[in-house]
Coordinates of C-alpha atoms and ligand atoms in Angstrom, one line a residue:
X1 CA 136.7 125.8 122.5
X2 CA 133.7 127.6 121.4
X3 CA 132.6 131.0 122.8
X4 CA 128.9 130.3 122.2
X5 CA 127.1 129.6 125.4
X6 CA 126.0 126.0 125.7
X7 CA 122.6 126.4 127.3
X8 CA 119.4 127.3 125.5
X9 CA 119.0 130.2 128.0
X10 CA 122.5 131.6 127.1
X11 CA 122.0 131.3 123.4
X12 CA 118.5 132.7 123.2
X13 CA 119.6 135.6 125.5
X14 CA 122.7 136.2 123.3
X15 CA 120.7 136.3 120.1
X16 CA 118.0 138.5 121.6
X17 CA 120.3 141.0 123.2
X18 CA 122.6 141.2 120.1
X19 CA 119.6 141.8 117.8
X20 CA 118.1 144.4 120.1
X21 CA 121.5 146.1 120.5
X22 CA 122.1 146.2 116.7
X23 CA 118.7 147.7 116.2
X24 CA 119.3 150.2 119.0
X25 CA 122.7 151.2 117.6
X26 CA 121.2 151.7 114.1
X27 CA 118.4 153.8 115.4
X28 CA 120.8 155.9 117.6
X29 CA 123.1 156.5 114.7
X30 CA 120.2 157.5 112.4
X31 CA 118.9 159.8 115.1
X32 CA 122.3 161.2 115.7
X33 CA 122.8 162.3 112.1
X34 CA 119.2 163.4 111.7
X35 CA 119.2 165.6 114.8
X36 CA 122.7 166.8 114.0
X37 CA 121.9 168.0 110.6
X38 CA 118.6 169.5 111.8
X39 CA 120.4 171.5 114.5
X40 CA 123.1 172.7 112.1
X41 CA 120.7 173.6 109.4
X42 CA 118.7 175.7 111.8
X43 CA 121.9 177.2 113.1
X44 CA 122.9 178.1 109.5
X45 CA 119.6 179.8 108.8
X46 CA 119.9 181.9 111.9
X47 CA 123.4 182.8 111.0
X48 CA 122.3 183.9 107.5
X49 CA 119.6 186.1 109.0
X50 CA 122.1 187.6 111.4
X51 CA 124.6 188.3 108.6
X52 CA 121.9 189.9 106.4
X53 CA 120.6 192.1 109.2
X54 CA 124.1 193.2 110.3
X55 CA 124.9 194.1 106.7
X56 CA 121.7 196.2 106.5
X57 CA 122.5 198.0 109.7
X58 CA 126.1 198.7 108.8
X59 CA 124.9 200.0 105.4
X60 CA 123.0 202.8 107.1
X61 CA 125.8 203.9 109.4
X62 CA 128.7 206.3 108.9
X63 CA 132.1 204.8 109.0
X64 CA 132.7 206.2 112.6
X65 CA 129.5 204.7 113.8
X66 CA 130.3 201.4 112.0
X67 CA 133.4 200.7 114.0
X68 CA 131.6 201.2 117.3
X69 CA 128.8 198.9 116.2
X70 CA 131.2 196.3 114.9
X71 CA 132.9 196.2 118.3
X72 CA 129.6 195.4 119.9
X73 CA 128.7 192.7 117.2
X74 CA 132.0 190.8 117.4
X75 CA 131.9 187.7 119.6
X76 CA 133.4 184.1 119.7
X77 CA 131.3 182.7 116.9
X78 CA 130.6 185.8 114.9
X79 CA 132.8 188.7 113.8
X80 CA 132.8 191.4 111.1
X81 CA 135.7 193.1 109.4
X82 CA 135.3 196.0 106.9
X83 CA 137.6 196.0 103.9
X84 CA 137.8 198.2 100.9
X85 CA 138.2 195.2 98.6
X86 CA 136.9 191.6 98.8
X87 CA 139.2 189.4 100.9
X88 CA 140.7 186.3 99.4
X89 CA 139.7 183.4 101.7
X90 CA 140.7 180.5 99.4
X91 CA 138.4 177.9 97.9
X92 CA 136.8 175.5 100.4
X93 CA 135.9 171.9 99.9
X94 CA 134.0 170.9 96.8
X95 CA 131.3 169.2 98.9
X96 CA 130.4 172.5 100.3
X97 CA 129.6 174.2 97.1
X98 CA 125.9 173.5 97.1
X99 CA 125.7 174.6 100.8
X100 CA 127.5 177.8 99.9
X101 CA 125.0 178.5 97.1
X102 CA 122.1 177.8 99.4
X103 CA 123.4 180.1 102.1
X104 CA 124.1 182.9 99.7
X105 CA 120.6 182.6 98.3
X106 CA 119.2 182.8 101.8
X107 CA 121.4 185.8 102.8
X108 CA 120.2 187.6 99.6
X109 CA 116.6 186.9 100.5
X110 CA 117.1 188.4 104.0
X111 CA 119.0 191.4 102.6
X112 CA 116.1 192.3 100.4
X113 CA 118.4 194.0 97.9
X114 CA 120.8 193.0 95.1
X115 CA 124.1 193.6 96.8
X116 CA 126.8 191.4 95.6
X117 CA 127.2 188.5 98.0
X118 CA 129.6 185.6 98.2
X119 CA 129.8 182.8 100.7
X120 CA 132.7 180.5 101.2
X121 CA 132.7 177.7 103.7
X122 CA 136.3 177.2 104.7
X123 CA 138.6 175.8 107.2
X124 CA 140.5 178.8 108.4
X125 CA 144.2 178.6 109.5
X126 CA 144.8 179.9 113.0
X127 CA 146.6 183.0 111.6
X128 CA 143.7 184.0 109.5
X129 CA 141.0 183.7 112.1
X130 CA 139.9 186.9 113.6
X131 CA 141.0 187.5 117.2
X132 CA 139.0 185.9 120.0
X133 CA 137.7 183.3 117.6
X134 CA 137.1 180.2 119.7
X135 CA 139.2 177.2 118.6
X136 CA 137.5 173.8 118.8
X137 CA 139.3 170.5 118.2
X138 CA 137.4 168.0 116.3
X139 CA 138.6 164.5 115.4
X140 CA 139.3 163.5 111.8
X141 CA 136.3 161.2 112.0
X142 CA 134.0 164.0 113.1
X143 CA 135.4 166.2 110.4
X144 CA 134.7 163.5 107.8
X145 CA 131.1 163.0 109.1
X146 CA 130.6 166.7 109.2
X147 CA 131.8 167.2 105.7
X148 CA 129.6 164.4 104.3
X149 CA 126.4 164.7 106.3
X150 CA 125.9 168.1 107.6
X151 CA 124.7 171.2 105.9
X152 CA 127.2 173.4 107.6
X153 CA 130.1 172.3 109.7
X154 CA 130.7 172.9 113.3
X155 CA 134.0 173.5 114.9
X156 CA 136.9 174.2 112.6
X157 CA 134.9 175.3 109.6
X158 CA 133.6 178.9 109.2
X159 CA 131.2 180.5 106.9
X160 CA 132.9 183.5 105.4
X161 CA 130.4 185.7 103.6
X162 CA 131.3 188.9 101.9
X163 CA 128.7 191.5 101.1
X164 CA 129.4 194.7 99.1
X165 CA 127.6 197.6 100.8
X166 CA 126.2 200.5 98.9
X167 CA 129.2 202.7 99.5
X168 CA 131.5 200.1 98.0
X169 CA 132.9 198.8 101.3
X170 CA 133.0 195.0 101.6
X171 CA 131.7 193.7 104.9
X172 CA 133.4 190.3 105.7
X173 CA 131.5 188.2 108.1
X174 CA 133.2 185.2 109.8
X175 CA 130.6 183.0 111.3
X176 CA 130.8 179.7 112.9
X177 CA 128.0 177.3 113.9
X178 CA 128.6 176.6 117.6
X179 CA 129.3 173.0 118.2
X180 CA 126.6 171.2 120.1
X181 CA 128.2 168.9 122.7
X182 CA 125.3 166.5 122.7
X183 CA 125.9 165.6 119.2
X184 CA 129.4 164.3 119.7
X185 CA 129.9 160.6 119.0
X186 CA 131.2 159.7 122.5
X187 CA 127.9 160.8 124.0
X188 CA 126.3 157.7 122.3
X189 CA 128.3 155.2 124.4
X190 CA 126.8 155.7 127.9
X191 CA 123.3 155.7 126.3
X192 CA 124.1 152.4 124.6
X193 CA 125.5 150.9 127.8
X194 CA 122.3 151.8 129.6
X195 CA 120.1 150.2 127.0
X196 CA 122.3 147.1 126.9
X197 CA 121.8 146.7 130.7
X198 CA 118.1 147.1 130.3
X199 CA 118.0 144.6 127.4
X200 CA 120.0 142.0 129.4
X201 CA 117.8 142.2 132.5
X202 CA 114.4 142.2 130.6
X203 CA 115.7 139.6 128.0
X204 CA 116.9 137.3 130.8
X205 CA 113.6 137.5 132.6
X206 CA 111.7 136.7 129.4
X207 CA 114.0 133.8 128.3
X208 CA 114.0 132.4 131.8
X209 CA 110.2 132.0 131.7
X210 CA 110.5 129.8 128.6
X211 CA 113.5 127.8 129.4
X212 CA 112.3 127.0 132.9
X213 CA 109.4 125.0 131.5
X214 CA 111.8 123.3 129.1
X215 CA 114.1 122.4 131.9
X216 CA 111.3 120.8 133.8
X217 CA 110.4 118.8 130.7
X218 CA 114.0 117.6 130.2
X219 CA 114.2 116.5 133.9
X220 CA 110.9 114.6 133.5
X221 CA 112.1 113.0 130.3
X222 CA 115.2 111.8 132.2
X223 CA 113.0 110.4 134.9
X224 CA 110.5 108.6 132.7
X225 CA 113.0 105.7 132.2
X226 CA 114.0 105.7 135.9
X227 CA 110.4 105.8 137.1
X228 CA 107.7 105.0 134.6
X229 CA 105.0 105.2 137.2
X230 CA 105.9 108.7 138.4
X231 CA 103.3 111.4 138.8
X232 CA 102.3 113.3 135.6
X233 CA 104.0 116.6 134.9
X234 CA 102.0 119.7 135.7
X235 CA 100.9 121.5 132.6
X236 CA 102.0 125.1 132.8
X237 CA 104.2 127.7 131.0
X238 CA 103.6 129.1 127.5
X239 CA 101.0 127.3 125.4
X240 CA 103.6 125.6 123.1
X241 CA 105.4 124.2 126.1
X242 CA 102.0 123.2 127.7
X243 CA 101.1 121.1 124.6
X244 CA 104.5 119.4 124.6
X245 CA 104.0 118.6 128.3
X246 CA 100.5 117.2 127.5
X247 CA 101.9 115.0 124.7
X248 CA 104.7 114.0 127.0
X249 CA 102.4 113.0 129.8
X250 CA 100.3 110.9 127.3
X251 CA 103.5 109.3 126.0
X252 CA 104.5 108.4 129.6
X253 CA 101.1 106.8 130.2
X254 CA 101.3 104.8 127.0
X255 CA 104.8 103.7 127.8
X256 CA 103.8 102.6 131.2
X257 CA 100.8 100.6 130.1
X258 CA 102.9 99.1 127.3
X259 CA 105.4 97.9 129.9
X260 CA 102.8 96.5 132.2
X261 CA 100.9 94.9 129.2
X262 CA 104.1 93.2 128.1
X263 CA 104.8 91.9 131.6
X264 CA 101.2 90.7 131.9
X265 CA 101.3 88.9 128.6
X266 CA 104.6 87.2 129.1
X267 CA 103.5 86.3 132.6
X268 CA 100.3 84.8 131.2
X269 CA 102.2 82.8 128.6
X270 CA 104.6 81.4 131.2
X271 CA 101.7 80.6 133.4
X272 CA 99.7 78.8 130.8
X273 CA 102.7 76.9 129.6
X274 CA 102.9 75.1 133.0
X275 CA 99.8 73.0 132.4
X276 CA 101.0 71.5 129.1
X277 CA 104.4 71.0 130.5
X278 CA 102.9 69.1 133.4
X279 CA 100.8 67.0 131.0
X280 CA 103.9 66.3 128.9
X281 CA 105.8 65.3 132.0
X282 CA 103.1 62.7 132.8
X283 CA 103.2 61.4 129.3
X284 CA 107.0 61.2 129.3
X285 CA 106.9 59.1 132.4
X286 CA 105.0 56.6 130.4
X287 CA 107.7 56.2 127.7
X288 CA 109.2 52.8 127.6
X289 CA 112.7 53.7 126.6
X290 CA 114.5 54.8 129.8
X291 CA 117.2 56.7 127.9
X292 CA 114.8 58.9 125.9
X293 CA 112.6 59.2 128.9
X294 CA 115.4 60.7 130.9
X295 CA 116.2 63.2 128.0
X296 CA 112.5 64.2 127.8
X297 CA 112.3 64.8 131.5
X298 CA 115.5 66.8 131.4
X299 CA 114.1 69.1 128.6
X300 CA 110.8 69.4 130.4
X301 CA 112.6 70.3 133.6
X302 CA 114.4 73.0 131.7
X303 CA 111.2 74.4 130.1
X304 CA 109.7 74.3 133.6
X305 CA 112.5 76.4 135.0
X306 CA 112.2 78.9 132.1
X307 CA 108.5 79.2 132.5
X308 CA 108.7 79.5 136.3
X309 CA 111.5 82.0 136.3
X310 CA 109.8 84.2 133.7
X311 CA 106.5 84.0 135.6
X312 CA 108.2 84.9 138.9
X313 CA 110.0 87.9 137.3
X314 CA 106.9 89.4 135.8
X315 CA 104.8 88.6 138.7
X316 CA 107.1 90.5 141.0
X317 CA 107.0 93.5 138.8
X318 CA 103.3 93.3 138.2
X319 CA 102.5 93.0 141.8
X320 CA 104.5 96.0 142.8
X321 CA 103.5 98.9 140.6
X322 CA 104.7 101.3 143.2
X323 CA 108.2 101.5 144.4
X324 CA 108.9 101.7 148.1
X325 CA 111.8 102.9 150.2
X326 CA 114.0 99.9 150.8
X327 CA 117.0 99.3 153.0
X328 CA 119.2 97.8 150.4
X329 CA 121.9 97.0 153.0
X330 CA 119.5 94.8 154.9
X331 CA 118.4 93.1 151.6
X332 CA 121.9 92.2 150.6
X333 CA 122.6 91.1 154.2
X334 CA 119.8 88.7 154.3
X335 CA 120.6 87.4 150.8
X336 CA 124.1 86.8 152.0
X337 CA 122.9 85.0 155.1
X338 CA 120.7 82.7 153.0
X339 CA 123.6 81.6 150.9
X340 CA 125.9 81.2 153.8
X341 CA 123.4 78.9 155.5
X342 CA 123.7 76.5 152.5
X343 CA 127.4 76.5 153.1
X344 CA 128.4 79.0 150.3
X345 CA 131.1 81.6 150.7
X346 CA 129.4 85.0 150.3
X347 CA 130.6 88.2 152.0
X348 CA 129.3 91.8 152.1
X349 CA 131.2 95.0 152.6
X350 CA 130.0 98.6 152.8
X351 CA 126.5 100.1 153.5
X352 CA 124.2 102.3 151.6
X353 CA 123.8 105.9 152.8
X354 CA 120.0 105.6 153.0
X355 CA 117.0 103.8 151.7
X356 CA 116.4 103.4 148.0
X357 CA 113.1 103.5 146.2
X358 CA 112.7 100.1 144.6
X359 CA 110.7 97.0 144.0
X360 CA 112.1 94.8 146.8
X361 CA 111.3 91.4 145.4
X362 CA 112.6 92.3 141.9
X363 CA 115.8 93.8 143.3
X364 CA 116.4 90.8 145.4
X365 CA 116.0 88.5 142.4
X366 CA 118.3 90.7 140.4
X367 CA 121.1 90.5 143.0
X368 CA 120.4 86.9 143.6
X369 CA 121.0 86.1 139.9
X370 CA 124.4 87.8 140.1
X371 CA 125.4 86.0 143.3
X372 CA 124.2 82.7 141.9
X373 CA 126.4 83.2 138.8
X374 CA 129.4 84.1 140.9
X375 CA 128.9 80.9 142.9
X376 CA 128.1 78.7 139.9
X377 CA 131.0 79.9 137.8
X378 CA 133.4 80.7 140.6
X379 CA 133.7 79.5 144.2
X380 CA 132.8 82.5 146.1
X381 CA 131.0 85.9 145.9
X382 CA 132.4 89.2 147.3
X383 CA 129.7 91.9 147.4
X384 CA 130.5 95.5 148.0
X385 CA 128.1 98.4 148.3
X386 CA 129.1 101.9 147.3
X387 CA 126.7 104.9 147.5
X388 CA 127.0 108.5 146.5
X389 CA 124.8 111.3 145.3
X390 CA 124.7 110.0 141.8
X391 CA 124.1 106.3 142.2
X392 CA 123.9 103.3 144.5
X393 CA 126.3 100.7 143.2
X394 CA 126.4 97.0 144.2
X395 CA 129.4 95.1 142.9
X396 CA 129.5 91.3 142.9
X397 CA 132.9 89.8 142.3
X398 CA 133.9 86.2 141.9
X399 CA 137.1 84.2 141.5
X400 CA 136.0 82.2 138.4
X401 CA 137.3 82.1 134.9
X402 CA 135.5 85.4 133.8
X403 CA 133.9 85.9 130.4
X404 CA 135.8 86.4 127.1
X405 CA 135.8 90.2 126.2
X406 CA 133.8 89.6 123.0
X407 CA 131.0 87.9 125.0
X408 CA 130.6 90.4 127.8
X409 CA 127.5 91.9 126.2
X410 CA 126.1 88.7 124.6
X411 CA 125.7 86.9 127.9
X412 CA 122.8 89.3 128.6
X413 CA 120.8 87.9 125.7
X414 CA 118.1 85.5 126.8
X415 CA 119.1 81.9 126.7
X416 CA 122.7 82.7 125.7
X417 CA 125.2 80.5 127.5
X418 CA 128.9 80.2 127.1
X419 CA 130.2 77.0 125.5
X420 CA 132.0 75.9 128.7
X421 CA 129.0 76.3 130.9
X422 CA 126.9 74.2 128.5
X423 CA 129.5 71.5 128.6
X424 CA 129.7 71.6 132.3
X425 CA 126.0 70.9 132.3
X426 CA 125.6 73.2 135.2
X427 CA 121.9 73.5 134.7
X428 CA 121.3 77.2 134.0
X429 CA 118.8 78.4 131.4
X430 CA 120.7 81.5 130.2
X431 CA 117.9 83.7 131.5
X432 CA 119.5 85.0 134.7
X433 CA 121.5 88.0 133.4
X434 CA 118.7 89.0 131.0
X435 CA 116.3 89.1 133.9
X436 CA 118.8 90.9 136.1
X437 CA 119.4 93.6 133.5
X438 CA 115.7 94.0 132.9
X439 CA 115.1 94.6 136.6
X440 CA 118.0 97.0 136.8
X441 CA 116.7 99.0 133.8
X442 CA 113.2 99.0 135.3
X443 CA 114.8 100.9 138.1
X444 CA 116.5 103.3 135.7
X445 CA 119.9 101.7 136.2
X446 CA 121.9 99.0 134.5
X447 CA 124.3 96.1 134.9
X448 CA 127.9 96.2 133.6
X449 CA 130.2 93.2 133.4
X450 CA 134.0 93.3 133.3
X451 CA 136.8 90.9 133.9
X452 CA 138.9 91.6 137.0
X453 CA 142.2 93.4 136.0
X454 CA 144.3 90.6 137.4
X455 CA 142.4 88.1 135.2
X456 CA 141.0 86.4 138.2
X457 CA 137.2 86.4 138.1
X458 CA 134.3 88.5 136.9
X459 CA 133.1 91.8 138.3
X460 CA 129.4 92.5 137.9
X461 CA 128.3 96.0 138.8
X462 CA 124.7 96.9 139.4
X463 CA 124.2 100.7 139.1
X464 CA 121.0 102.2 140.5
X465 CA 120.8 106.0 139.9
X466 CA 119.8 108.2 142.8
X467 CA 117.7 110.7 140.9
X468 CA 115.6 113.3 142.7
X469 CA 112.6 111.0 142.8
X470 CA 114.3 107.8 143.9
X471 CA 116.1 109.4 146.7
X472 CA 114.1 109.0 149.9
X473 CA 114.2 112.0 152.2
Ligands
LIG501 N1 130.3 85.1 137.0 C1 130.4 84.5 135.9 N2 131.6 83.9 135.5 C2 131.7 83.3 134.3 N3 130.7 83.2 133.4 C3 129.6 83.8 133.7 C4 129.3 84.4 134.9 N4 128.1 84.9 134.9 C5 127.5 84.5 133.8 N5 128.4 83.8 133.0 C6 128.2 83.3 131.7 O1 127.1 83.9 131.1 C7 126.0 83.0 130.7 C8 124.7 83.6 130.9 O2 124.5 83.8 132.3 P1 123.0 83.8 132.9 O3 123.1 84.1 134.3 O4 122.2 84.7 132.0 O5 122.6 82.3 132.6 P2 122.9 81.0 133.4 O6 123.6 81.3 134.6 O7 123.5 80.1 132.4 O8 121.5 80.5 133.7 P3 120.4 81.0 134.8 O9 119.2 81.5 133.9 O10 120.1 79.9 135.6 O11 121.0 82.1 135.5 C9 126.3 81.8 131.6 O12 125.8 80.7 131.0 C10 127.8 81.8 131.7 O13 128.4 81.2 130.6
LIG502 MG1 122.8 82.7 136.0

């Protein structure tokens, strides 16, 4: 089983939405890091300025004043401790060295004096954090991202800068860039889901416009066989689809005129053959040898039948370029009656649900050929009519010898007759099934032959599809 959608609509939509989603994710991620690093860089600069200014203020105060000011300065992200010697805060991560240098240079710039300054970016253990220092949990992924992409790290990392004041005291500043909740990775998800929903809706609308015209084209292509004389397809949709529809309409016209031309030509040949055949017949009558005269006449009779039946077939198609709603039940009934009147055993069972768009004479001829075969090669014909949404089926069943499996298709070839029927001299020309299938296909349907399961007789099934256009409402 494949997970790919089967329809063009599904596939195009999938490709479109996946592509747009990937582009969106990429741009969101770039934006996420870019904005994150911008925010933290700015935060770090502000922090450097605050540290430098605090150091300069502390430098001017007496030690009694200093402790009061420090109490006011200390907060959750910033605190100062005064120490007589520099504090050992441990080495931070190597990746931070360049940020430490940059920060230290910045603080020196804001200090406007040459006091000894050191900056260490470090992950402080809980015990070493100054009191009321806000603890933030960040995931290992966030820490990894922060370490590799940001100037200074939010959350667990602190900037510890130590500045030696003029009286020799070291002011130790613990500063932390506050974490910005908007920049957290989880915040991307709802935004991506929203964009996904918008992409699906807009994409579906766009793809629908294209596939709708294609669908109509596909339906028309299906119908072209079933109804060559149907109305041309309306040219609309995108320009590419419009030009396909135009080409398609032209092809349909060509095909139709080809079919009609072929019918007209064969009809003309069969018609023109009748005169020479009649002349030959007259000449044959004059032959002295009775035996060869009889043979001649028999051959000429056969030619006559071939010419006449071909002519009749194409005439019926040519004269009825338009199909008309036909009560197939009544047609089969009257056919059955005609045969019964000549003493043949033909029965019908079942009724169609409604009229069927067809060429009445041609359809009658088609069915008649099947019934004629059933009666010629068997003794009786059982006709049954089945009708559903998909197709109207007319099944003709006989009780004859059937047809060997390997010949079931060959008997449709014009002039092909089975050996036993030739020997029986039953008088057929071998054109009946070819004509019947031709008529069935002209209606968009077909004829299938199979031997009865119990080995008794042949089952000939005429299938006439009930497409949108052939159904009569
Ligand atoms: N119901 C059947 N039972 C057995 N054989 C059949 C049956 N229908 C057709 N056939 C075989 O198929 C051959 C072709 O049939 P088709 O109807 O095309 O020609 P035909 O009956 O010989 O002549 P015609 O042109 O007069 O119909 C027949 O000659 C016969 O051998
Ligand atoms: Mg026949």
